[in-house]
Amino acid sequence: MRHALTALAVLASVSLVGWFAYHNTEQIPAIDLVFTTATEVPVWMALFSSAIFGAAIALVVLAWPLFRLRMRVRRQERSIDELEQEIHGLRTLPLSDEAAPEQKLEEG
């Protein structure tokens, strides 16, 4: 529920800023990029394209640690499964002190 309210608040904020930027920017400035200059780009388009570009960069940067954590979780789940199988195997072992059938054959 909390995540839905947060997503709704973010969506409303972005929509409000977008509406404000679209209706209140009459100038078309020259945007100086590193290698070129964009001259016919409205401010609202430059604002939102830079926000999307920044979000994409943040996603790429944050995806690597998330991927590493997911791989660590998978390894730990496999390790837990192996330990559970070992515990199950130990539970099914007999508790008596009788020698195994192979040992009886060797002694006899």
Short mmCIF file of N, CA, C and O in Angstrom, two decimals:
data_model
loop_
_atom_site.label_atom_id
_atom_site.label_comp_id
_atom_site.label_asym_id
_atom_site.label_seq_id
_atom_site.Cartn_x
_atom_site.Cartn_y
_atom_site.Cartn_z
N MET A 1 0.82 -1.19 0.00
CA MET A 1 0.00 0.00 0.00
C MET A 1 0.87 1.26 0.00
O MET A 1 0.59 2.22 -0.69
N ARG A 2 1.94 1.21 0.82
CA ARG A 2 2.81 2.37 0.92
C ARG A 2 3.53 2.62 -0.40
O ARG A 2 3.73 3.76 -0.80
N HIS A 3 3.93 1.54 -1.08
CA HIS A 3 4.62 1.69 -2.36
C HIS A 3 3.68 2.27 -3.42
O HIS A 3 4.11 3.06 -4.26
N ALA A 4 2.43 1.88 -3.37
CA ALA A 4 1.46 2.41 -4.33
C ALA A 4 1.25 3.90 -4.10
O ALA A 4 1.16 4.68 -5.07
N LEU A 5 1.19 4.32 -2.86
CA LEU A 5 1.03 5.74 -2.57
C LEU A 5 2.27 6.53 -2.99
O LEU A 5 2.15 7.64 -3.51
N THR A 6 3.44 5.96 -2.78
CA THR A 6 4.67 6.62 -3.20
C THR A 6 4.72 6.75 -4.72
O THR A 6 5.07 7.81 -5.24
N ALA A 7 4.37 5.68 -5.42
CA ALA A 7 4.36 5.73 -6.89
C ALA A 7 3.34 6.75 -7.39
O ALA A 7 3.60 7.48 -8.35
N LEU A 8 2.19 6.81 -6.75
CA LEU A 8 1.17 7.78 -7.14
C LEU A 8 1.66 9.21 -6.90
O LEU A 8 1.44 10.09 -7.74
N ALA A 9 2.34 9.44 -5.78
CA ALA A 9 2.87 10.77 -5.48
C ALA A 9 3.95 11.17 -6.49
O ALA A 9 3.98 12.32 -6.95
N VAL A 10 4.81 10.23 -6.86
CA VAL A 10 5.86 10.53 -7.85
C VAL A 10 5.23 10.82 -9.21
O VAL A 10 5.61 11.78 -9.89
N LEU A 11 4.25 10.03 -9.60
CA LEU A 11 3.57 10.25 -10.87
C LEU A 11 2.87 11.60 -10.90
O LEU A 11 2.94 12.33 -11.89
N ALA A 12 2.22 11.96 -9.79
CA ALA A 12 1.54 13.25 -9.73
C ALA A 12 2.55 14.40 -9.79
O ALA A 12 2.31 15.40 -10.47
N SER A 13 3.67 14.25 -9.12
CA SER A 13 4.70 15.29 -9.13
C SER A 13 5.28 15.47 -10.53
O SER A 13 5.44 16.60 -11.01
N VAL A 14 5.59 14.37 -11.19
CA VAL A 14 6.15 14.45 -12.54
C VAL A 14 5.13 15.05 -13.50
O VAL A 14 5.47 15.88 -14.35
N SER A 15 3.88 14.66 -13.35
CA SER A 15 2.84 15.22 -14.21
C SER A 15 2.67 16.72 -13.99
O SER A 15 2.52 17.49 -14.95
N LEU A 16 2.70 17.14 -12.74
CA LEU A 16 2.55 18.57 -12.43
C LEU A 16 3.72 19.37 -12.97
O LEU A 16 3.52 20.43 -13.58
N VAL A 17 4.93 18.88 -12.78
CA VAL A 17 6.10 19.58 -13.29
C VAL A 17 6.07 19.61 -14.82
O VAL A 17 6.39 20.63 -15.44
N GLY A 18 5.67 18.50 -15.43
CA GLY A 18 5.58 18.45 -16.89
C GLY A 18 4.55 19.43 -17.43
O GLY A 18 4.80 20.14 -18.42
N TRP A 19 3.40 19.48 -16.79
CA TRP A 19 2.35 20.41 -17.23
C TRP A 19 2.83 21.85 -17.08
O TRP A 19 2.66 22.67 -17.98
N PHE A 20 3.46 22.16 -15.94
CA PHE A 20 3.97 23.51 -15.70
C PHE A 20 5.05 23.87 -16.72
O PHE A 20 5.04 24.96 -17.28
N ALA A 21 5.98 22.94 -16.97
CA ALA A 21 7.06 23.22 -17.91
C ALA A 21 6.53 23.37 -19.33
O ALA A 21 7.00 24.23 -20.08
N TYR A 22 5.56 22.60 -19.70
CA TYR A 22 5.00 22.67 -21.06
C TYR A 22 4.27 23.99 -21.31
O TYR A 22 4.40 24.60 -22.36
N HIS A 23 3.52 24.46 -20.31
CA HIS A 23 2.72 25.67 -20.49
C HIS A 23 3.45 26.97 -20.19
O HIS A 23 2.98 28.03 -20.57
N ASN A 24 4.58 26.90 -19.52
CA ASN A 24 5.26 28.13 -19.12
C ASN A 24 6.63 28.31 -19.74
O ASN A 24 7.42 29.11 -19.24
N THR A 25 6.95 27.60 -20.77
CA THR A 25 8.23 27.79 -21.44
C THR A 25 7.98 28.19 -22.88
O THR A 25 7.63 27.37 -23.72
N GLU A 26 8.12 29.46 -23.13
CA GLU A 26 7.92 29.97 -24.48
C GLU A 26 9.24 30.15 -25.21
O GLU A 26 9.27 30.23 -26.42
N GLN A 27 10.32 30.20 -24.48
CA GLN A 27 11.62 30.37 -25.11
C GLN A 27 12.16 29.03 -25.60
O GLN A 27 11.86 27.99 -25.03
N ILE A 28 12.94 29.10 -26.64
CA ILE A 28 13.64 27.92 -27.14
C ILE A 28 15.11 28.26 -27.13
O ILE A 28 15.65 28.82 -28.09
N PRO A 29 15.79 27.95 -26.03
CA PRO A 29 17.21 28.31 -25.92
C PRO A 29 18.09 27.33 -26.70
O PRO A 29 17.67 26.24 -27.06
N ALA A 30 19.31 27.73 -26.92
CA ALA A 30 20.30 26.84 -27.51
C ALA A 30 20.92 26.02 -26.38
O ALA A 30 21.41 26.57 -25.40
N ILE A 31 20.85 24.71 -26.51
CA ILE A 31 21.38 23.82 -25.48
C ILE A 31 22.75 23.35 -25.93
O ILE A 31 22.90 22.73 -26.98
N ASP A 32 23.75 23.67 -25.12
CA ASP A 32 25.13 23.33 -25.45
C ASP A 32 25.44 21.94 -24.91
O ASP A 32 25.55 21.73 -23.71
N LEU A 33 25.54 20.99 -25.81
CA LEU A 33 25.95 19.63 -25.46
C LEU A 33 27.46 19.56 -25.59
O LEU A 33 28.11 20.49 -26.05
N VAL A 34 28.05 18.48 -25.23
CA VAL A 34 29.51 18.38 -25.23
C VAL A 34 30.07 18.49 -26.64
O VAL A 34 31.00 19.23 -26.90
N PHE A 35 29.47 17.77 -27.59
CA PHE A 35 30.02 17.72 -28.94
C PHE A 35 29.22 18.52 -29.96
O PHE A 35 29.67 18.71 -31.08
N THR A 36 28.04 18.97 -29.62
CA THR A 36 27.18 19.69 -30.55
C THR A 36 26.29 20.66 -29.80
O THR A 36 26.30 20.72 -28.58
N THR A 37 25.51 21.42 -30.53
CA THR A 37 24.58 22.36 -29.93
C THR A 37 23.19 22.09 -30.52
O THR A 37 23.02 22.00 -31.73
N ALA A 38 22.20 21.97 -29.63
CA ALA A 38 20.82 21.77 -30.05
C ALA A 38 20.12 23.13 -30.00
O ALA A 38 20.12 23.81 -28.98
N THR A 39 19.52 23.54 -31.11
CA THR A 39 18.94 24.89 -31.16
C THR A 39 17.42 24.89 -31.18
O THR A 39 16.81 25.83 -30.72
N GLU A 40 16.77 23.88 -31.70
CA GLU A 40 15.32 23.89 -31.84
C GLU A 40 14.64 22.93 -30.86
O GLU A 40 13.67 22.26 -31.20
N VAL A 41 15.13 22.88 -29.63
CA VAL A 41 14.58 21.97 -28.63
C VAL A 41 13.87 22.80 -27.56
O VAL A 41 14.48 23.64 -26.91
N PRO A 42 12.57 22.56 -27.36
CA PRO A 42 11.87 23.27 -26.29
C PRO A 42 12.43 22.87 -24.92
O PRO A 42 12.96 21.78 -24.74
N VAL A 43 12.31 23.77 -23.97
CA VAL A 43 12.87 23.53 -22.64
C VAL A 43 12.23 22.31 -21.98
O VAL A 43 12.92 21.51 -21.36
N TRP A 44 10.91 22.14 -22.12
CA TRP A 44 10.26 21.01 -21.47
C TRP A 44 10.77 19.69 -22.03
O TRP A 44 10.94 18.72 -21.29
N MET A 45 11.07 19.65 -23.32
CA MET A 45 11.58 18.42 -23.92
C MET A 45 13.01 18.15 -23.42
O MET A 45 13.36 17.00 -23.12
N ALA A 46 13.81 19.18 -23.31
CA ALA A 46 15.17 19.01 -22.80
C ALA A 46 15.15 18.58 -21.34
O ALA A 46 15.94 17.72 -20.92
N LEU A 47 14.23 19.14 -20.57
CA LEU A 47 14.11 18.81 -19.15
C LEU A 47 13.75 17.34 -18.97
O LEU A 47 14.41 16.62 -18.21
N PHE A 48 12.75 16.88 -19.67
CA PHE A 48 12.31 15.49 -19.49
C PHE A 48 13.26 14.48 -20.14
O PHE A 48 13.43 13.39 -19.62
N SER A 49 13.88 14.85 -21.24
CA SER A 49 14.84 13.92 -21.82
C SER A 49 16.06 13.77 -20.92
O SER A 49 16.60 12.67 -20.78
N SER A 50 16.48 14.85 -20.28
CA SER A 50 17.61 14.74 -19.36
C SER A 50 17.22 13.95 -18.11
O SER A 50 18.04 13.19 -17.57
N ALA A 51 15.98 14.07 -17.65
CA ALA A 51 15.52 13.28 -16.50
C ALA A 51 15.48 11.79 -16.85
O ALA A 51 15.90 10.95 -16.05
N ILE A 52 15.01 11.47 -18.04
CA ILE A 52 14.96 10.07 -18.46
C ILE A 52 16.37 9.53 -18.64
O ILE A 52 16.67 8.39 -18.23
N PHE A 53 17.26 10.32 -19.22
CA PHE A 53 18.65 9.90 -19.38
C PHE A 53 19.31 9.67 -18.03
O PHE A 53 20.02 8.68 -17.84
N GLY A 54 19.07 10.55 -17.08
CA GLY A 54 19.63 10.39 -15.73
C GLY A 54 19.07 9.16 -15.03
O GLY A 54 19.81 8.44 -14.34
N ALA A 55 17.78 8.89 -15.20
CA ALA A 55 17.19 7.69 -14.61
C ALA A 55 17.78 6.43 -15.22
O ALA A 55 18.03 5.44 -14.51
N ALA A 56 18.04 6.45 -16.52
CA ALA A 56 18.64 5.29 -17.18
C ALA A 56 20.06 5.05 -16.66
O ALA A 56 20.45 3.90 -16.41
N ILE A 57 20.82 6.11 -16.49
CA ILE A 57 22.18 5.97 -15.96
C ILE A 57 22.13 5.42 -14.52
O ILE A 57 22.91 4.53 -14.16
N ALA A 58 21.22 5.94 -13.71
CA ALA A 58 21.10 5.45 -12.33
C ALA A 58 20.69 3.98 -12.31
O ALA A 58 21.19 3.20 -11.49
N LEU A 59 19.82 3.58 -13.21
CA LEU A 59 19.40 2.19 -13.29
C LEU A 59 20.57 1.29 -13.64
O LEU A 59 20.76 0.23 -13.03
N VAL A 60 21.39 1.72 -14.59
CA VAL A 60 22.56 0.91 -14.98
C VAL A 60 23.55 0.82 -13.83
O VAL A 60 24.08 -0.25 -13.53
N VAL A 61 23.78 1.92 -13.15
CA VAL A 61 24.75 1.93 -12.05
C VAL A 61 24.25 1.07 -10.89
O VAL A 61 25.03 0.35 -10.26
N LEU A 62 22.97 1.13 -10.59
CA LEU A 62 22.43 0.39 -9.45
C LEU A 62 22.10 -1.06 -9.78
O LEU A 62 21.90 -1.86 -8.87
N ALA A 63 22.03 -1.41 -11.04
CA ALA A 63 21.66 -2.77 -11.41
C ALA A 63 22.79 -3.76 -11.08
O ALA A 63 22.51 -4.90 -10.72
N TRP A 64 24.04 -3.35 -11.18
CA TRP A 64 25.14 -4.26 -10.91
C TRP A 64 25.16 -4.74 -9.46
O TRP A 64 25.24 -5.95 -9.23
N PRO A 65 25.08 -3.87 -8.44
CA PRO A 65 25.03 -4.38 -7.07
C PRO A 65 23.79 -5.25 -6.81
O PRO A 65 23.87 -6.24 -6.09
N LEU A 66 22.69 -4.90 -7.42
CA LEU A 66 21.48 -5.70 -7.26
C LEU A 66 21.68 -7.09 -7.87
O LEU A 66 21.28 -8.10 -7.28
N PHE A 67 22.33 -7.16 -9.02
CA PHE A 67 22.62 -8.44 -9.66
C PHE A 67 23.56 -9.28 -8.79
O PHE A 67 23.36 -10.48 -8.63
N ARG A 68 24.59 -8.64 -8.23
CA ARG A 68 25.52 -9.38 -7.36
C ARG A 68 24.81 -9.92 -6.13
O ARG A 68 25.05 -11.06 -5.73
N LEU A 69 23.94 -9.13 -5.53
CA LEU A 69 23.20 -9.60 -4.36
C LEU A 69 22.28 -10.76 -4.72
O LEU A 69 22.15 -11.71 -3.95
N ARG A 70 21.66 -10.70 -5.88
CA ARG A 70 20.77 -11.79 -6.31
C ARG A 70 21.57 -13.08 -6.52
O ARG A 70 21.11 -14.15 -6.16
N MET A 71 22.77 -12.97 -7.10
CA MET A 71 23.61 -14.15 -7.29
C MET A 71 24.05 -14.72 -5.93
O MET A 71 24.10 -15.94 -5.75
N ARG A 72 24.36 -13.86 -4.98
CA ARG A 72 24.74 -14.32 -3.65
C ARG A 72 23.58 -15.05 -2.98
O ARG A 72 23.77 -16.09 -2.35
N VAL A 73 22.38 -14.54 -3.14
CA VAL A 73 21.20 -15.19 -2.57
C VAL A 73 21.01 -16.57 -3.18
O VAL A 73 20.70 -17.54 -2.49
N ARG A 74 21.20 -16.69 -4.50
CA ARG A 74 21.05 -18.00 -5.15
C ARG A 74 22.09 -19.00 -4.63
O ARG A 74 21.77 -20.16 -4.38
N ARG A 75 23.33 -18.56 -4.47
CA ARG A 75 24.35 -19.46 -3.93
C ARG A 75 24.00 -19.89 -2.52
O ARG A 75 24.15 -21.07 -2.16
N GLN A 76 23.52 -18.97 -1.70
CA GLN A 76 23.17 -19.31 -0.34
C GLN A 76 21.95 -20.24 -0.29
O GLN A 76 21.88 -21.13 0.56
N GLU A 77 21.00 -20.06 -1.21
CA GLU A 77 19.85 -20.97 -1.26
C GLU A 77 20.31 -22.37 -1.63
O GLU A 77 19.83 -23.35 -1.05
N ARG A 78 21.24 -22.50 -2.57
CA ARG A 78 21.77 -23.82 -2.93
C ARG A 78 22.50 -24.45 -1.75
O ARG A 78 22.35 -25.65 -1.49
N SER A 79 23.27 -23.65 -1.03
CA SER A 79 23.98 -24.16 0.14
C SER A 79 23.01 -24.61 1.21
O SER A 79 23.21 -25.67 1.83
N ILE A 80 21.95 -23.87 1.41
CA ILE A 80 20.93 -24.25 2.40
C ILE A 80 20.26 -25.55 1.98
O ILE A 80 20.02 -26.43 2.83
N ASP A 81 19.96 -25.71 0.69
CA ASP A 81 19.35 -26.95 0.21
C ASP A 81 20.27 -28.14 0.47
O ASP A 81 19.81 -29.21 0.90
N GLU A 82 21.57 -27.98 0.21
CA GLU A 82 22.51 -29.07 0.46
C GLU A 82 22.57 -29.42 1.94
O GLU A 82 22.60 -30.59 2.31
N LEU A 83 22.58 -28.40 2.80
CA LEU A 83 22.62 -28.66 4.24
C LEU A 83 21.34 -29.33 4.72
O LEU A 83 21.37 -30.20 5.60
N GLU A 84 20.20 -28.94 4.16
CA GLU A 84 18.95 -29.59 4.53
C GLU A 84 18.94 -31.05 4.11
O GLU A 84 18.45 -31.91 4.85
N GLN A 85 19.50 -31.36 2.94
CA GLN A 85 19.60 -32.75 2.51
C GLN A 85 20.52 -33.54 3.43
O GLN A 85 20.25 -34.70 3.76
N GLU A 86 21.59 -32.93 3.86
CA GLU A 86 22.50 -33.60 4.78
C GLU A 86 21.83 -33.88 6.12
O GLU A 86 21.96 -34.96 6.68
N ILE A 87 21.09 -32.91 6.62
CA ILE A 87 20.36 -33.11 7.88
C ILE A 87 19.33 -34.22 7.73
O ILE A 87 19.18 -35.07 8.61
N HIS A 88 18.64 -34.25 6.60
CA HIS A 88 17.65 -35.30 6.37
C HIS A 88 18.35 -36.67 6.32
O HIS A 88 17.83 -37.65 6.87
N GLY A 89 19.52 -36.72 5.69
CA GLY A 89 20.27 -37.97 5.66
C GLY A 89 20.71 -38.41 7.03
O GLY A 89 20.72 -39.60 7.36
N LEU A 90 21.11 -37.47 7.86
CA LEU A 90 21.54 -37.81 9.22
C LEU A 90 20.35 -38.26 10.08
O LEU A 90 20.50 -39.10 10.95
N ARG A 91 19.19 -37.73 9.83
CA ARG A 91 18.01 -38.13 10.59
C ARG A 91 17.61 -39.57 10.29
O ARG A 91 17.02 -40.24 11.13
N THR A 92 17.90 -40.03 9.08
CA THR A 92 17.48 -41.37 8.70
C THR A 92 18.50 -42.44 9.07
O THR A 92 18.25 -43.62 8.86
N LEU A 93 19.65 -42.06 9.62
CA LEU A 93 20.66 -43.04 10.04
C LEU A 93 20.17 -43.78 11.28
O LEU A 93 19.52 -43.20 12.15
N PRO A 94 20.49 -45.07 11.40
CA PRO A 94 20.09 -45.81 12.61
C PRO A 94 20.91 -45.33 13.81
O PRO A 94 22.07 -44.93 13.69
N LEU A 95 20.30 -45.41 15.00
CA LEU A 95 20.98 -44.96 16.21
C LEU A 95 21.59 -46.10 17.00
O LEU A 95 22.24 -45.88 18.00
N SER A 96 21.37 -47.34 16.59
CA SER A 96 21.87 -48.48 17.36
C SER A 96 23.38 -48.63 17.17
O SER A 96 23.96 -48.12 16.21
N ASP A 97 24.01 -49.38 18.09
CA ASP A 97 25.46 -49.60 18.04
C ASP A 97 25.82 -50.83 17.23
O ASP A 97 26.97 -51.26 17.24
N GLU A 98 24.88 -51.45 16.58
CA GLU A 98 25.16 -52.65 15.80
C GLU A 98 26.10 -52.28 14.66
O GLU A 98 26.01 -51.23 14.07
N ALA A 99 26.96 -53.20 14.35
CA ALA A 99 27.91 -52.97 13.27
C ALA A 99 27.19 -53.07 11.94
O ALA A 99 26.19 -53.76 11.80
N ALA A 100 27.71 -52.41 10.95
CA ALA A 100 27.14 -52.45 9.61
C ALA A 100 27.33 -53.84 9.04
O ALA A 100 28.23 -54.57 9.46
N PRO A 101 26.52 -54.28 8.08
CA PRO A 101 26.66 -55.62 7.50
C PRO A 101 28.05 -55.88 6.91
O PRO A 101 28.55 -56.99 7.01
N GLU A 102 28.71 -54.90 6.34
CA GLU A 102 30.05 -55.11 5.81
C GLU A 102 31.04 -55.43 6.92
O GLU A 102 31.93 -56.26 6.77
N GLN A 103 30.88 -54.79 8.06
CA GLN A 103 31.80 -55.04 9.17
C GLN A 103 31.58 -56.43 9.77
O GLN A 103 32.50 -57.07 10.21
N LYS A 104 30.34 -56.90 9.78
CA LYS A 104 30.07 -58.25 10.30
C LYS A 104 30.73 -59.30 9.43
O LYS A 104 31.24 -60.29 9.91
N LEU A 105 30.71 -59.09 8.12
CA LEU A 105 31.33 -60.04 7.21
C LEU A 105 32.84 -60.08 7.40
O LEU A 105 33.47 -61.14 7.33
N GLU A 106 33.46 -58.95 7.66
CA GLU A 106 34.90 -58.90 7.86
C GLU A 106 35.31 -59.58 9.17
O GLU A 106 36.33 -60.21 9.27
N GLU A 107 34.50 -59.40 10.21
CA GLU A 107 34.82 -59.99 11.53
C GLU A 107 34.59 -61.50 11.51
O GLU A 107 35.25 -62.23 12.21
N GLY A 108 33.63 -61.95 10.78
CA GLY A 108 33.21 -63.37 10.81
C GLY A 108 34.01 -64.23 9.96
O GLY A 108 34.98 -64.79 9.90
#
